């Protein structure tokens, strides 16, 4: 794959750490400041789980049957895929590649296994781990959702430890204690990635040719 102008970002975190809220807030900030949302977007994954209240097919996820998902695996459609709590989740290869080629930054909300799979295929991917400030706060956030039973919350707390064990594999770490501070840190990472030489050279090719014209 040729080097695209767009940047690929992966945010991984245990459930309840706030990664989805951070991505949503960053895109909203970008939309308000630019009056459009064409330079930055979240990848819409495929999943076999049932939609939650308020979720829209094609916006939050592409909701498909298990048979359909397994067929897509065989066709090598996914950059990465994994089974989580009995449901499959996967990221489309073609959609990501085409979006990056168009100069649009893409955010993937996936786990450490997916991050490892994508990073092996696109080493330039920026991986970010979002950590909760404590186990007590994580449990409080999960309980406060009022979506899961105590048994499910316990499973999520146990899975959180297996997620956190891989924090050292990521390029950046954000501790989401204060949401506004965490959002500023995420925004700074995005800005820094966009300002790298290799991206700026492509983005401003005509400018430098003009500046160096004798």
CSV table of C-alpha atoms in Angstrom, one decimal:
chain,number,residue,atom,x,y,z
A,1,UNK,CA,0.0,0.0,0.0
A,2,UNK,CA,1.4,3.4,-1.0
A,3,UNK,CA,2.0,5.9,1.8
A,4,UNK,CA,-1.3,7.8,2.1
A,5,UNK,CA,-1.8,11.4,3.2
A,6,UNK,CA,-4.3,10.4,5.9
A,7,UNK,CA,-3.2,9.1,9.3
A,8,UNK,CA,-4.5,5.9,10.9
A,9,UNK,CA,-5.1,6.0,14.7
A,10,UNK,CA,-6.0,3.1,16.9
A,11,UNK,CA,-7.5,3.7,20.3
A,12,UNK,CA,-7.7,0.7,22.6
A,13,UNK,CA,-8.8,0.6,26.2
A,14,UNK,CA,-10.7,-1.6,28.6
A,15,UNK,CA,-14.5,-1.1,28.5
A,16,UNK,CA,-15.4,2.0,30.5
A,17,UNK,CA,-12.1,3.8,30.1
A,18,UNK,CA,-13.7,6.4,27.8
A,19,UNK,CA,-12.0,5.8,24.5
A,20,UNK,CA,-15.3,6.1,22.4
A,21,UNK,CA,-16.3,9.3,24.2
A,22,UNK,CA,-12.9,10.8,23.5
A,23,UNK,CA,-13.1,10.0,19.8
A,24,UNK,CA,-16.6,11.4,19.6
A,25,UNK,CA,-15.6,14.6,21.4
A,26,UNK,CA,-12.6,15.0,19.1
A,27,UNK,CA,-14.7,14.7,16.0
A,28,UNK,CA,-17.3,17.1,17.3
A,29,UNK,CA,-14.6,19.6,18.1
A,30,UNK,CA,-13.1,19.2,14.6
A,31,UNK,CA,-16.6,19.6,13.0
A,32,UNK,CA,-17.3,22.8,14.9
A,33,UNK,CA,-14.0,24.4,14.0
A,34,UNK,CA,-14.0,23.4,10.3
A,35,UNK,CA,-17.8,23.3,9.5
A,36,UNK,CA,-17.3,19.8,8.0
A,37,UNK,CA,-16.2,16.4,8.9
A,38,UNK,CA,-14.3,15.2,5.8
A,39,UNK,CA,-10.7,15.1,7.2
A,40,UNK,CA,-11.4,12.9,10.2
A,41,UNK,CA,-13.7,10.0,10.8
A,42,UNK,CA,-14.3,6.8,12.8
A,43,UNK,CA,-14.1,3.5,11.0
A,44,UNK,CA,-17.4,1.7,11.2
A,45,UNK,CA,-16.7,-1.9,12.1
A,46,UNK,CA,-18.7,-5.1,11.3
A,47,UNK,CA,-20.2,-7.0,14.3
A,48,UNK,CA,-22.4,-10.0,14.9
A,49,UNK,CA,-23.8,-8.6,18.2
A,50,UNK,CA,-27.3,-7.2,18.4
A,51,UNK,CA,-27.7,-3.4,18.2
A,52,UNK,CA,-28.1,-1.6,21.5
A,53,UNK,CA,-30.9,1.0,22.0
A,54,UNK,CA,-30.2,4.0,19.8
A,55,UNK,CA,-27.5,2.3,17.6
A,56,UNK,CA,-28.0,2.6,13.8
A,57,UNK,CA,-26.8,0.1,11.3
A,58,UNK,CA,-24.1,1.6,9.1
A,59,UNK,CA,-23.4,4.5,11.6
A,60,UNK,CA,-22.3,2.8,14.8
A,61,UNK,CA,-21.6,-0.7,13.3
A,62,UNK,CA,-22.4,-2.8,10.3
A,63,UNK,CA,-24.6,-5.4,12.0
A,64,UNK,CA,-24.4,-8.8,10.2
A,65,UNK,CA,-25.2,-12.4,10.9
A,66,UNK,CA,-22.5,-14.8,12.1
A,67,UNK,CA,-22.6,-16.7,8.8
A,68,UNK,CA,-22.1,-13.4,6.9
A,69,UNK,CA,-19.2,-12.5,9.1
A,70,UNK,CA,-17.5,-15.8,8.6
A,71,UNK,CA,-17.9,-15.5,4.8
A,72,UNK,CA,-16.2,-12.1,4.9
A,73,UNK,CA,-13.3,-13.6,6.9
A,74,UNK,CA,-12.9,-16.2,4.2
A,75,UNK,CA,-12.8,-13.5,1.5
A,76,UNK,CA,-10.0,-11.7,3.5
A,77,UNK,CA,-12.2,-8.6,3.8
A,78,UNK,CA,-10.9,-7.6,7.2
A,79,UNK,CA,-7.7,-5.9,8.3
A,80,UNK,CA,-8.3,-7.4,11.7
A,81,UNK,CA,-11.1,-9.3,13.4
A,82,UNK,CA,-11.6,-10.8,16.8
A,83,UNK,CA,-14.2,-12.6,19.0
A,84,UNK,CA,-15.2,-10.6,22.1
A,85,UNK,CA,-17.8,-12.0,24.6
A,86,UNK,CA,-19.1,-14.4,22.0
A,87,UNK,CA,-19.5,-11.8,19.2
A,88,UNK,CA,-17.3,-11.1,16.2
A,89,UNK,CA,-15.9,-7.6,15.4
A,90,UNK,CA,-13.9,-6.7,12.3
A,91,UNK,CA,-12.4,-3.8,10.3
A,92,UNK,CA,-12.8,-3.5,6.5
A,93,UNK,CA,-9.5,-3.5,4.7
A,94,UNK,CA,-10.7,-1.7,1.5
A,95,UNK,CA,-12.6,1.0,3.3
A,96,UNK,CA,-9.6,1.9,5.5
A,97,UNK,CA,-7.2,2.0,2.6
A,98,UNK,CA,-9.4,4.1,0.3
A,99,UNK,CA,-10.2,6.6,3.2
A,100,UNK,CA,-6.5,7.1,4.0
A,101,UNK,CA,-5.7,7.6,0.3
A,102,UNK,CA,-8.3,10.4,0.2
A,103,UNK,CA,-6.3,12.2,2.9
A,104,UNK,CA,-8.8,11.5,5.7
A,105,UNK,CA,-7.6,10.5,9.1
A,106,UNK,CA,-9.2,7.3,10.4
A,107,UNK,CA,-9.8,6.3,14.0
A,108,UNK,CA,-10.2,2.6,14.9
A,109,UNK,CA,-11.8,1.7,18.2
A,110,UNK,CA,-10.4,-1.8,18.7
A,111,UNK,CA,-8.6,-4.0,21.3
A,112,UNK,CA,-4.9,-4.8,21.6
A,113,UNK,CA,-5.2,-7.9,19.4
A,114,UNK,CA,-6.7,-5.8,16.6
A,115,UNK,CA,-4.1,-3.1,17.1
A,116,UNK,CA,-1.3,-5.7,16.8
A,117,UNK,CA,-2.8,-7.1,13.6
A,118,UNK,CA,-3.2,-3.6,12.0
A,119,UNK,CA,0.2,-2.4,13.1
A,120,UNK,CA,1.8,-5.4,11.5
A,121,UNK,CA,0.2,-4.5,8.1
A,122,UNK,CA,0.5,-0.7,8.5
A,123,UNK,CA,3.6,0.1,10.7
A,124,UNK,CA,2.9,3.8,10.4
A,125,UNK,CA,-0.3,3.4,12.5
A,126,UNK,CA,-0.4,5.5,15.6
A,127,UNK,CA,-1.5,3.3,18.5
A,128,UNK,CA,-3.0,4.9,21.7
A,129,UNK,CA,-3.9,3.2,24.9
A,130,UNK,CA,-6.5,4.9,27.1
A,131,UNK,CA,-6.3,3.8,30.8
A,132,UNK,CA,-8.7,4.4,33.6
A,133,UNK,CA,-7.3,6.2,36.7
A,134,UNK,CA,-8.0,3.3,39.0
A,135,UNK,CA,-9.9,0.0,39.2
A,136,UNK,CA,-12.5,1.6,41.5
A,137,UNK,CA,-13.2,4.4,39.0
A,138,UNK,CA,-13.5,1.8,36.2
A,139,UNK,CA,-16.0,-0.2,38.1
A,140,UNK,CA,-17.9,3.0,39.0
A,141,UNK,CA,-18.2,3.9,35.3
A,142,UNK,CA,-19.3,0.4,34.2
A,143,UNK,CA,-21.9,0.4,36.9
A,144,UNK,CA,-23.1,3.9,36.1
A,145,UNK,CA,-24.0,2.8,32.6
A,146,UNK,CA,-27.0,0.8,33.9
A,147,UNK,CA,-26.6,-1.5,30.9
A,148,UNK,CA,-25.0,-4.6,32.3
A,149,UNK,CA,-25.7,-7.1,35.1
A,150,UNK,CA,-23.3,-7.5,38.0
A,151,UNK,CA,-22.1,-10.7,36.4
A,152,UNK,CA,-21.3,-9.0,33.1
A,153,UNK,CA,-19.5,-6.1,34.9
A,154,UNK,CA,-17.3,-8.7,36.7
A,155,UNK,CA,-16.4,-10.2,33.3
A,156,UNK,CA,-15.6,-6.8,32.0
A,157,UNK,CA,-13.4,-6.0,35.0
A,158,UNK,CA,-11.5,-9.3,34.5
A,159,UNK,CA,-11.1,-8.6,30.8
A,160,UNK,CA,-9.9,-5.1,31.6
A,161,UNK,CA,-6.8,-6.6,33.3
A,162,UNK,CA,-6.0,-8.6,30.2
A,163,UNK,CA,-6.3,-5.5,28.1
A,164,UNK,CA,-4.2,-3.4,30.5
A,165,UNK,CA,-1.4,-6.0,30.5
A,166,UNK,CA,-0.6,-4.9,26.9
A,167,UNK,CA,-0.3,-1.1,27.5
A,168,UNK,CA,3.4,-1.2,26.8
A,169,UNK,CA,2.8,-2.3,23.1
A,170,UNK,CA,1.3,1.1,22.3
A,171,UNK,CA,3.0,4.3,21.0
A,172,UNK,CA,1.0,6.7,23.3
A,173,UNK,CA,-0.7,6.4,26.7
A,174,UNK,CA,-3.5,8.6,27.9
A,175,UNK,CA,-4.8,8.2,31.5
A,176,UNK,CA,-8.5,9.3,31.4
A,177,UNK,CA,-8.8,10.8,34.9
A,178,UNK,CA,-10.0,14.3,33.8
A,179,UNK,CA,-11.9,14.0,30.5
A,180,UNK,CA,-11.0,17.5,29.2
A,181,UNK,CA,-7.3,17.0,29.9
A,182,UNK,CA,-7.4,13.6,28.2
A,183,UNK,CA,-9.1,15.2,25.2
A,184,UNK,CA,-6.4,17.8,24.9
A,185,UNK,CA,-3.8,15.0,25.0
A,186,UNK,CA,-5.5,13.1,22.2
A,187,UNK,CA,-5.8,16.3,20.2
A,188,UNK,CA,-2.1,17.0,20.6
A,189,UNK,CA,-1.2,13.5,19.4
A,190,UNK,CA,-3.3,14.0,16.3
A,191,UNK,CA,-1.7,17.3,15.6
A,192,UNK,CA,1.8,15.9,16.0
A,193,UNK,CA,1.2,13.1,13.6
A,194,UNK,CA,-0.2,15.4,11.0
A,195,UNK,CA,2.8,17.7,11.3
A,196,UNK,CA,5.4,15.0,10.6
A,197,UNK,CA,7.8,15.8,7.7
A,198,UNK,CA,6.6,13.0,5.4
A,199,UNK,CA,3.0,14.1,5.7
A,200,UNK,CA,3.8,17.8,5.3
A,201,UNK,CA,6.0,17.2,2.3
A,202,UNK,CA,3.1,15.6,0.4
A,203,UNK,CA,0.5,18.0,1.7
A,204,UNK,CA,2.5,21.1,0.7
A,205,UNK,CA,4.3,19.8,-2.3
A,206,UNK,CA,3.2,22.7,-4.5
A,207,UNK,CA,4.2,25.3,-1.9
A,208,UNK,CA,7.7,24.0,-1.5
A,209,UNK,CA,8.1,23.8,-5.3
A,210,UNK,CA,7.1,27.4,-5.5
A,211,UNK,CA,9.3,28.6,-2.6
A,212,UNK,CA,12.3,26.9,-4.2
A,213,UNK,CA,11.6,28.1,-7.7
A,214,UNK,CA,14.4,30.3,-9.0
